[in-house]
Tab-separated table of C-alpha atoms and ligand atoms in Angstrom:
chain	number	residue	atom	x	y	z
A	10	MET	CA	1.954	-37.188	-15.369
A	11	SER	CA	5.374	-36.276	-16.137
A	12	LYS	CA	4.589	-33.196	-17.029
A	13	ALA	CA	3.243	-30.527	-14.727
A	14	ASP	CA	3.246	-26.107	-15.109
A	15	VAL	CA	4.856	-26.445	-11.865
A	16	ILE	CA	6.469	-29.127	-10.026
A	17	ILE	CA	7.163	-29.046	-6.089
A	18	ILE	CA	9.870	-30.462	-4.559
A	19	GLY	CA	8.807	-31.833	-0.865
A	20	GLY	CA	5.119	-32.318	0.352
A	21	GLY	CA	5.879	-30.564	3.636
A	22	VAL	CA	3.612	-27.991	4.963
A	23	ILE	CA	5.020	-25.361	2.547
A	24	GLY	CA	5.064	-27.575	-0.537
A	25	CYS	CA	1.429	-28.293	0.423
A	26	ALA	CA	0.634	-24.970	0.922
A	27	ALA	CA	1.961	-23.577	-2.489
A	28	ALA	CA	0.489	-26.367	-4.467
A	29	TYR	CA	-2.858	-25.258	-3.005
A	30	TYR	CA	-2.823	-21.684	-3.845
A	31	LEU	CA	-1.352	-22.392	-7.315
A	32	GLN	CA	-3.875	-25.146	-8.002
A	33	LYS	CA	-6.874	-22.764	-6.788
A	34	ASN	CA	-5.669	-20.468	-9.431
A	35	GLY	CA	-5.617	-22.734	-11.943
A	36	VAL	CA	-2.085	-23.665	-12.648
A	37	GLN	CA	-1.195	-27.286	-12.780
A	38	VAL	CA	0.918	-29.119	-9.785
A	39	LEU	CA	2.843	-31.779	-9.167
A	40	VAL	CA	4.124	-32.420	-6.228
A	41	LEU	CA	7.069	-35.027	-5.686
A	42	GLU	CA	7.784	-36.420	-2.274
A	43	LYS	CA	10.706	-38.575	-1.062
A	44	ASP	CA	8.709	-40.430	1.734
A	45	GLU	CA	5.229	-39.504	2.674
A	46	ILE	CA	3.124	-36.086	2.488
A	47	GLY	CA	4.538	-34.445	5.975
A	48	ALA	CA	7.341	-36.599	7.062
A	49	GLY	CA	9.492	-34.160	7.444
A	50	SER	CA	9.420	-31.329	10.022
A	51	SER	CA	5.782	-30.371	9.123
A	52	SER	CA	4.768	-33.429	10.916
A	53	ARG	CA	7.264	-33.087	14.166
A	54	ASN	CA	6.798	-29.604	15.139
A	55	GLY	CA	5.440	-27.715	17.795
A	56	GLY	CA	2.129	-26.193	16.394
A	57	GLY	CA	3.210	-22.528	17.194
A	58	VAL	CA	1.438	-19.938	15.205
A	59	ARG	CA	3.292	-17.168	16.722
A	60	GLN	CA	4.342	-13.534	16.076
A	61	SER	CA	5.955	-12.760	19.427
A	62	ALA	CA	9.821	-13.280	19.611
A	63	ARG	CA	9.711	-13.514	16.004
A	64	ASN	CA	12.754	-11.977	13.852
A	65	ILE	CA	11.457	-8.338	13.007
A	66	ARG	CA	11.941	-8.917	8.931
A	67	GLU	CA	10.027	-12.032	9.582
A	68	LEU	CA	7.317	-10.465	11.873
A	69	PRO	CA	5.095	-9.165	8.761
A	70	LEU	CA	4.114	-12.513	7.023
A	71	ALA	CA	3.529	-13.570	10.563
A	72	MET	CA	1.472	-10.751	11.141
A	73	TYR	CA	-0.351	-11.231	7.756
A	74	ALA	CA	-0.969	-15.037	8.261
A	75	VAL	CA	-2.618	-14.603	11.752
A	76	ARG	CA	-4.942	-11.864	10.983
A	77	ASN	CA	-6.255	-12.646	7.453
A	78	MET	CA	-5.173	-16.575	6.837
A	79	TRP	CA	-5.427	-18.781	10.002
A	80	PRO	CA	-8.650	-17.955	11.495
A	81	VAL	CA	-10.265	-18.666	8.292
A	82	LEU	CA	-8.248	-21.796	7.023
A	83	GLY	CA	-9.908	-24.892	8.601
A	84	GLU	CA	-13.218	-23.649	7.076
A	85	GLU	CA	-11.528	-22.758	3.486
A	86	LEU	CA	-9.536	-26.218	3.693
A	87	GLY	CA	-12.447	-27.892	4.970
A	88	VAL	CA	-10.830	-29.980	7.830
A	89	ASP	CA	-10.321	-28.947	11.737
A	90	ILE	CA	-7.381	-27.954	12.092
A	91	GLU	CA	-7.066	-27.035	15.537
A	92	TYR	CA	-6.473	-23.598	15.281
A	93	CYS	CA	-6.529	-22.143	18.783
A	94	GLN	CA	-6.011	-18.533	19.097
A	95	GLN	CA	-6.062	-17.569	22.329
A	96	GLY	CA	-2.295	-15.841	22.913
A	97	ASN	CA	1.036	-16.553	23.717
A	98	LEU	CA	2.116	-16.483	27.448
A	99	ARG	CA	6.144	-16.161	27.896
A	100	LEU	CA	7.099	-16.912	31.503
A	101	GLY	CA	9.717	-15.625	33.593
A	102	LYS	CA	11.207	-15.596	36.801
A	103	THR	CA	13.965	-13.213	37.517
A	104	VAL	CA	14.871	-9.649	36.757
A	105	GLU	CA	16.797	-10.522	33.644
A	106	HIS	CA	13.925	-12.574	32.321
A	107	GLU	CA	11.752	-9.467	32.757
A	108	ARG	CA	14.388	-7.260	31.000
A	109	ILE	CA	14.411	-9.892	28.344
A	110	LEU	CA	10.523	-9.615	27.854
A	111	GLN	CA	10.407	-5.928	28.460
A	112	GLN	CA	12.795	-6.084	25.282
A	113	LEU	CA	10.398	-8.116	23.333
A	114	VAL	CA	7.265	-6.331	24.478
A	115	ALA	CA	8.848	-3.211	23.180
A	116	GLN	CA	9.877	-4.515	19.736
A	117	GLY	CA	6.424	-6.187	19.189
A	118	GLN	CA	4.957	-2.705	20.197
A	119	ALA	CA	6.906	-0.954	17.612
A	120	THR	CA	5.688	-3.282	14.768
A	121	GLY	CA	2.260	-2.868	15.533
A	122	LEU	CA	2.172	-6.100	17.501
A	123	ASP	CA	-0.782	-6.183	20.422
A	124	MET	CA	2.076	-7.586	23.247
A	125	VAL	CA	1.885	-6.261	26.923
A	126	MET	CA	3.945	-7.271	30.136
A	127	LEU	CA	1.938	-8.889	32.885
A	128	THR	CA	2.182	-8.793	36.626
A	129	ALA	CA	3.219	-11.956	38.902
A	130	ALA	CA	-0.681	-11.110	39.818
A	131	GLN	CA	-2.166	-10.895	36.173
A	132	VAL	CA	-0.214	-14.063	35.106
A	133	ARG	CA	-1.662	-16.167	37.631
A	134	GLU	CA	-5.207	-14.824	37.383
A	135	ILE	CA	-5.029	-16.100	33.573
A	136	CYS	CA	-2.631	-18.862	34.554
A	137	PRO	CA	-3.406	-20.305	37.917
A	138	HIS	CA	-1.207	-23.518	37.457
A	139	ILE	CA	2.245	-22.037	37.212
A	140	ALA	CA	5.299	-22.349	40.054
A	141	GLU	CA	5.289	-19.629	42.566
A	142	GLU	CA	8.815	-18.121	41.561
A	143	VAL	CA	7.091	-17.067	38.210
A	144	THR	CA	6.973	-13.365	38.691
A	145	THR	CA	6.569	-11.731	35.044
A	146	ALA	CA	5.572	-12.855	31.668
A	147	SER	CA	4.783	-10.832	28.066
A	148	PHE	CA	1.335	-11.785	26.475
A	149	CYS	CA	0.326	-11.700	23.142
A	150	PRO	CA	-3.185	-12.364	22.728
A	151	THR	CA	-3.242	-13.130	19.009
A	152	ASP	CA	-0.571	-15.884	19.117
A	153	GLY	CA	-2.065	-19.127	19.041
A	154	HIS	CA	-1.224	-23.039	17.774
A	155	ALA	CA	-2.914	-25.587	15.335
A	156	ASN	CA	-2.278	-29.021	14.998
A	157	PRO	CA	1.043	-29.569	12.251
A	158	LEU	CA	0.375	-32.404	10.496
A	159	ILE	CA	-3.488	-32.277	10.293
A	160	SER	CA	-2.695	-28.401	8.968
A	161	THR	CA	-0.044	-29.887	6.550
A	162	LEU	CA	-2.785	-32.864	5.364
A	163	ALA	CA	-5.479	-30.295	4.921
A	164	PHE	CA	-3.392	-28.811	2.548
A	165	TYR	CA	-2.592	-31.618	0.612
A	166	LYS	CA	-6.289	-32.606	0.565
A	167	LYS	CA	-7.525	-29.648	-0.762
A	168	ALA	CA	-4.914	-28.863	-3.436
A	169	ARG	CA	-5.419	-32.787	-4.413
A	170	GLU	CA	-9.412	-32.279	-4.864
A	171	MET	CA	-8.753	-29.541	-7.253
A	172	GLY	CA	-6.356	-31.482	-9.090
A	173	THR	CA	-2.897	-31.462	-7.947
A	174	GLU	CA	-0.958	-34.355	-8.289
A	175	PHE	CA	1.046	-36.052	-5.482
A	176	ILE	CA	3.733	-38.671	-6.173
A	177	THR	CA	5.200	-40.239	-3.092
A	178	GLY	CA	8.065	-42.215	-2.254
A	179	GLU	CA	9.696	-40.496	-5.361
A	180	GLN	CA	12.837	-38.800	-4.503
A	181	VAL	CA	14.353	-36.248	-6.497
A	182	GLN	CA	17.939	-36.512	-7.669
A	183	ALA	CA	18.650	-33.747	-9.601
A	184	LEU	CA	17.152	-30.417	-11.330
A	185	THR	CA	17.369	-30.324	-14.927
A	186	LEU	CA	18.318	-27.425	-17.601
A	187	ARG	CA	17.491	-26.668	-21.229
A	188	ARG	CA	20.109	-23.417	-22.813
A	189	GLY	CA	20.178	-22.114	-18.984
A	190	LYS	CA	16.486	-22.629	-17.966
A	191	ILE	CA	15.073	-24.813	-15.761
A	192	ALA	CA	13.383	-28.134	-17.702
A	193	GLY	CA	12.289	-30.150	-14.863
A	194	VAL	CA	13.634	-33.198	-12.515
A	195	LEU	CA	15.333	-36.460	-12.272
A	196	THR	CA	14.296	-39.032	-10.196
A	197	ALA	CA	15.377	-42.538	-9.625
A	198	ARG	CA	12.694	-44.170	-11.185
A	199	GLY	CA	12.392	-40.962	-14.314
A	200	LYS	CA	12.188	-38.027	-15.289
A	201	TYR	CA	9.454	-35.317	-15.230
A	202	GLU	CA	9.167	-31.955	-17.029
A	203	ALA	CA	8.012	-28.135	-16.130
A	204	SER	CA	9.319	-24.842	-16.861
A	205	THR	CA	8.891	-23.932	-13.296
A	206	VAL	CA	10.248	-25.897	-9.915
A	207	ILE	CA	9.935	-25.131	-6.559
A	208	VAL	CA	12.322	-26.671	-4.024
A	209	ALA	CA	10.969	-26.900	-0.642
A	210	ALA	CA	12.713	-29.985	0.049
A	211	ALA	CA	13.942	-28.170	3.589
A	212	LEU	CA	17.577	-29.601	4.623
A	213	ASN	CA	17.869	-31.544	1.240
A	214	SER	CA	16.843	-28.506	-0.973
A	215	ARG	CA	20.808	-27.816	-0.754
A	216	ALA	CA	21.858	-31.231	-2.494
A	217	ILE	CA	19.053	-30.479	-4.860
A	218	ILE	CA	19.947	-27.524	-6.079
A	219	ASN	CA	24.011	-28.421	-6.097
A	220	SER	CA	22.922	-30.541	-9.087
A	221	ILE	CA	23.364	-27.339	-11.319
A	222	GLY	CA	25.697	-25.700	-9.082
A	223	VAL	CA	23.506	-23.368	-7.192
A	224	ASP	CA	24.147	-23.450	-3.509
A	225	ILE	CA	22.736	-21.888	-0.381
A	226	PRO	CA	24.358	-22.142	3.060
A	227	LEU	CA	22.052	-24.777	5.142
A	228	GLN	CA	23.098	-26.415	8.231
A	229	SER	CA	21.124	-28.989	10.319
A	230	SER	CA	19.960	-29.088	13.760
A	231	LEU	CA	18.399	-31.518	15.946
A	232	ILE	CA	15.400	-30.250	18.353
A	233	GLU	CA	12.810	-32.266	19.926
A	234	CYS	CA	9.055	-32.697	21.361
A	235	LEU	CA	7.504	-34.898	23.266
A	236	VAL	CA	3.608	-35.210	24.445
A	237	THR	CA	2.005	-36.181	27.859
A	238	ASP	CA	-1.203	-38.557	28.614
A	239	ALA	CA	-4.469	-36.539	28.623
A	240	GLN	CA	-4.709	-33.775	31.403
A	241	PRO	CA	-7.685	-31.623	32.597
A	242	PRO	CA	-8.120	-28.373	30.934
A	243	MET	CA	-5.461	-26.064	32.127
A	244	PHE	CA	-4.915	-23.371	29.700
A	245	PRO	CA	-5.006	-23.052	26.039
A	246	TYR	CA	-2.178	-20.512	25.700
A	247	MET	CA	0.998	-21.175	23.930
A	248	ILE	CA	3.838	-21.248	26.441
A	249	GLY	CA	7.098	-20.142	26.037
A	250	THR	CA	9.764	-19.010	28.644
A	251	ALA	CA	12.136	-15.715	28.745
A	252	PRO	CA	15.374	-18.053	28.584
A	253	ALA	CA	13.525	-20.081	25.627
A	254	ASN	CA	13.905	-23.672	27.708
A	255	PHE	CA	10.980	-24.908	26.748
A	256	TYR	CA	7.775	-24.048	24.844
A	257	GLY	CA	4.363	-25.695	24.459
A	258	HIS	CA	0.626	-26.039	24.336
A	259	GLN	CA	-2.350	-28.178	25.752
A	260	THR	CA	-4.403	-29.667	22.679
A	261	SER	CA	-8.042	-29.885	22.713
A	262	HIS	CA	-8.180	-33.694	23.920
A	263	GLY	CA	-5.669	-32.628	27.250
A	264	SER	CA	-2.456	-33.968	26.452
A	265	PHE	CA	0.382	-31.424	26.279
A	266	VAL	CA	3.138	-30.963	24.081
A	267	PHE	CA	6.380	-29.531	24.679
A	268	GLY	CA	9.559	-28.868	22.705
A	269	GLY	CA	12.633	-27.876	23.072
A	270	SER	CA	16.372	-29.000	23.517
A	271	SER	CA	19.328	-30.065	25.833
A	272	GLY	CA	21.828	-28.312	23.755
A	273	LEU	CA	23.634	-31.515	23.618
A	274	GLU	CA	22.095	-33.163	20.463
A	275	PRO	CA	24.412	-34.001	17.800
A	276	TYR	CA	24.854	-31.600	14.979
A	277	GLY	CA	26.051	-31.191	11.564
A	278	PRO	CA	25.710	-32.885	8.255
A	279	ASN	CA	26.906	-36.607	9.653
A	280	VAL	CA	23.641	-36.368	11.371
A	281	GLU	CA	21.261	-38.448	9.189
A	282	GLN	CA	18.142	-39.678	11.215
A	283	PRO	CA	15.837	-37.726	13.736
A	284	ILE	CA	16.295	-39.913	16.220
A	285	SER	CA	15.082	-39.030	19.741
A	286	GLN	CA	18.174	-38.373	22.273
A	287	PRO	CA	18.675	-39.467	25.606
A	288	LEU	CA	19.043	-36.375	27.118
A	289	THR	CA	16.620	-34.379	25.679
A	290	PRO	CA	13.117	-35.356	27.107
A	291	PRO	CA	14.636	-34.957	30.283
A	292	ALA	CA	16.086	-31.775	29.709
A	293	ILE	CA	12.520	-30.551	28.418
A	294	CYS	CA	11.017	-32.357	31.379
A	295	ARG	CA	12.863	-30.454	34.091
A	296	ALA	CA	12.343	-27.024	32.265
A	297	VAL	CA	8.508	-27.663	32.335
A	298	LEU	CA	8.147	-28.651	35.835
A	299	GLY	CA	10.241	-25.752	36.776
A	300	TYR	CA	7.112	-23.756	35.729
A	301	PHE	CA	3.930	-25.990	36.071
A	302	PRO	CA	5.078	-28.525	38.734
A	303	ILE	CA	1.214	-29.584	38.657
A	304	LEU	CA	2.557	-31.587	35.720
A	305	GLY	CA	4.916	-33.643	37.857
A	306	ARG	CA	2.635	-37.046	37.676
A	307	ALA	CA	2.036	-36.469	33.820
A	308	ARG	CA	3.470	-39.372	32.001
A	309	VAL	CA	5.209	-38.870	28.818
A	310	VAL	CA	3.428	-40.913	26.243
A	311	ARG	CA	5.775	-40.393	23.246
A	312	THR	CA	9.060	-38.234	21.969
A	313	TRP	CA	10.210	-37.353	18.602
A	314	SER	CA	12.972	-35.297	17.347
A	315	GLY	CA	13.482	-33.450	14.051
A	316	PHE	CA	15.421	-31.436	12.073
A	317	LEU	CA	15.950	-27.255	11.345
A	318	ASP	CA	17.143	-26.559	8.394
A	319	LYS	CA	19.166	-23.277	9.413
A	320	THR	CA	20.788	-20.255	7.500
A	321	PRO	CA	22.871	-18.055	9.392
A	322	ASP	CA	20.736	-15.549	9.337
A	323	LEU	CA	18.134	-17.625	10.578
A	324	LEU	CA	15.636	-16.545	8.093
A	325	PRO	CA	14.026	-18.779	5.060
A	326	VAL	CA	14.849	-18.796	1.494
A	327	ILE	CA	11.671	-17.878	-0.108
A	328	SER	CA	13.125	-16.363	-3.814
A	329	LYS	CA	13.663	-16.579	-7.489
A	330	VAL	CA	17.230	-17.736	-8.494
A	331	THR	CA	18.048	-14.985	-10.911
A	332	ASP	CA	20.430	-16.180	-12.869
A	333	ILE	CA	18.391	-19.474	-13.675
A	334	SER	CA	14.694	-19.136	-15.037
A	335	GLY	CA	11.930	-21.121	-13.424
A	336	LEU	CA	13.991	-22.227	-10.280
A	337	ILE	CA	12.276	-21.293	-7.426
A	338	LEU	CA	13.616	-21.566	-3.665
A	339	ALA	CA	11.380	-22.334	-0.139
A	340	CYS	CA	13.770	-23.406	2.435
A	341	GLY	CA	15.628	-22.766	5.673
A	342	PHE	CA	12.671	-22.229	7.623
A	343	SER	CA	15.123	-22.518	10.759
A	344	GLY	CA	12.624	-23.801	13.160
A	345	HIS	CA	9.671	-21.421	12.804
A	346	GLY	CA	8.151	-22.366	9.476
A	347	PHE	CA	4.658	-23.418	10.223
A	348	GLY	CA	3.349	-20.372	11.753
A	349	ILE	CA	4.012	-18.851	8.125
A	350	ALA	CA	3.248	-21.383	6.086
A	351	PRO	CA	-0.004	-20.140	4.821
A	352	ILE	CA	1.385	-17.001	3.519
A	353	VAL	CA	4.393	-18.241	2.127
A	354	GLY	CA	2.624	-20.795	0.152
A	355	LYS	CA	0.393	-17.508	-1.213
A	356	LEU	CA	3.528	-15.506	-2.045
A	357	LEU	CA	4.765	-18.473	-3.432
A	358	SER	CA	2.023	-18.920	-5.873
A	359	GLU	CA	2.414	-15.072	-6.390
A	360	LEU	CA	6.243	-15.512	-7.855
A	361	VAL	CA	5.320	-18.124	-9.789
A	362	GLU	CA	1.926	-16.602	-11.486
A	363	GLU	CA	4.140	-13.129	-11.490
A	364	LYS	CA	1.805	-11.144	-9.748
A	365	THR	CA	2.089	-8.164	-7.563
A	366	LEU	CA	3.369	-9.738	-4.095
A	367	THR	CA	1.281	-9.435	-1.212
A	368	LEU	CA	4.154	-8.600	0.902
A	369	PRO	CA	7.824	-7.902	-0.087
A	370	LEU	CA	10.149	-11.167	-0.189
A	371	ASP	CA	13.537	-8.872	-0.151
A	372	ALA	CA	14.707	-10.198	3.382
A	373	PHE	CA	14.381	-13.594	2.025
A	374	SER	CA	16.201	-13.072	-1.249
A	375	PHE	CA	18.912	-16.141	-2.092
A	376	GLY	CA	21.271	-13.000	-3.353
A	377	ARG	CA	21.838	-11.968	0.053
A	378	PHE	CA	24.304	-15.306	0.806
A	379	LYS	CA	26.752	-14.287	-1.691
A	380	PRO	CA	29.012	-12.936	0.921
A	381	PHE	CA	29.168	-16.278	2.763
A	382	MET	CA	30.044	-18.358	-0.489
B	423	LIG	C1	10.742	-29.990	16.856
B	423	LIG	C2	10.189	-29.050	15.975
B	423	LIG	C3	9.563	-28.247	16.352
B	423	LIG	C4	8.926	-27.164	15.635
B	423	LIG	N1	8.294	-26.084	16.340
B	423	LIG	C5	7.682	-25.249	15.287
B	423	LIG	C6	6.679	-24.312	15.965
B	423	LIG	O1	6.274	-24.933	17.211
B	423	LIG	N2	6.174	-23.569	14.867
B	423	LIG	C7	6.772	-23.409	13.873
B	423	LIG	O2	6.401	-22.166	12.943
B	423	LIG	N3	7.607	-24.140	13.228
B	423	LIG	C8	8.361	-24.809	13.995
B	423	LIG	N4	8.955	-25.619	13.489
B	423	LIG	C9	9.650	-25.695	12.137
B	423	LIG	C10	8.808	-26.130	11.386
B	423	LIG	O3	8.610	-27.330	11.552
B	423	LIG	C11	9.800	-25.892	9.932
B	423	LIG	O4	9.802	-24.914	9.672
B	423	LIG	C12	8.250	-26.761	8.656
B	423	LIG	O5	7.777	-27.749	8.833
B	423	LIG	C13	9.095	-26.106	7.727
B	423	LIG	O6	8.460	-27.289	6.529
B	423	LIG	P1	8.930	-27.676	4.952
B	423	LIG	O7	7.735	-28.171	3.999
B	423	LIG	O8	9.917	-26.501	4.181
B	423	LIG	O9	9.806	-28.677	5.655
B	423	LIG	P2	9.399	-30.193	5.713
B	423	LIG	O10	8.331	-30.399	6.505
B	423	LIG	O11	10.547	-31.137	6.158
B	423	LIG	O12	9.334	-30.874	4.308
B	423	LIG	C14	10.267	-30.948	3.385
B	423	LIG	C15	10.112	-32.459	2.505
B	423	LIG	O13	10.867	-32.402	1.422
B	423	LIG	C16	10.804	-33.541	1.341
B	423	LIG	N5	12.008	-34.241	0.308
B	423	LIG	C17	13.343	-33.866	1.077
B	423	LIG	N6	14.253	-34.474	0.413
B	423	LIG	C18	13.229	-34.985	-1.385
B	423	LIG	C19	13.952	-34.821	-2.449
B	423	LIG	N7	15.187	-35.162	-2.553
B	423	LIG	N8	12.835	-35.439	-3.214
B	423	LIG	C20	11.733	-35.350	-2.463
B	423	LIG	N9	10.990	-34.992	-1.504
B	423	LIG	C21	12.302	-34.578	-0.625
B	423	LIG	C22	11.235	-34.507	2.739
B	423	LIG	O14	10.613	-35.471	2.832
B	423	LIG	C23	9.805	-33.573	3.436
B	423	LIG	O15	8.738	-33.952	3.530
B	423	LIG	C24	9.573	-27.028	14.225
B	423	LIG	C25	10.219	-28.027	13.794
B	423	LIG	C26	10.959	-29.088	14.786
B	423	LIG	C27	11.626	-29.979	13.975
């Protein structure tokens, strides 16, 4: 197929979710992916489906996805996506930590999120394996986690079953215009036509839209995850800490997945490959053991890194480009795009089909960066 109603550039969770919601409505979609489906951040992330501690402007998206989409997503897509909605427990040890957590709880409650503070005794009751020094925590019972690669592939599989074509190993080099409107894309192997193109290529979105003189300020930074061998069941929560020095969860088969950074990872446009850094896994392990000394004998079986596509305000761009008819951007998720992917996919389909939006997208407009450019 060299023609489609809509071309999506990028087969990550955002591109695959958008393909699914569009194709479900009968829109013919072609997804072009330079590597394999899910090869970017979508297979590398920590799986957090979190509303708590989100930017207040992004919170409505997360709350909508958690209330209306994640609990039924596996059934809808016909795949067990390992969604576990048992809450997010954010731990603290000091007075300063307690102040940070209280602020997060107050901010969450003010926007209608079910968050509470827990005393040391209450934390121990629901999570007995924590270090003695833990004195406080916040808890958001409706947060959770899911398997990121399986969720991405579930969107892919369902969209494909409904008729979306996915071409992998196909790197988009440029967008094409006809009389100022989007006409399609160019790859090394040829050209594809569509009057609407969604650019969901994470960091590479910038180079792709630069091909027609459009720009957004996206910067890369590297973060990592690690996975341990299987341990006896300890807790079902997504875990975080007040100083945000690590986060993680125990998977259904017993392994723990933890994520974080040392702060010394290489940064910026010269970093081309997401390669695991020597200092990062030890930094994550030290942070974890400070809260869960019981994991001292767990073995790390694999580590990996991934890029964040950061915008200056750490909010995504989910937006039409008003000057160029047919161009839609979906990038800059700044490290928290997995949890909101289902609603972002649905909103992208509504943007394409010019339907009433389920939620406003003003906070994520392309135009907000004009002062930076
Ligand atoms: C280590 C790590 C941990 C994270 N933890 C969490 C978490 O717990 N919770 C959460 O919500 N989020 C988390 N995130 C963020 C989350 O993974 C991303 O926000 C989300 O996956 C973004 O999806 P995407 O589809 O935009 O990007 P990607 O998954 O990166 O997909 C973009 C795709 O575009 C393709 N592409 C690029 N250039 C081209 C081109 N020229 N032509 C064709 N295809 C192209 C890439 O190959 C890639 O497959 C984490 C990220 C990392 C790296």
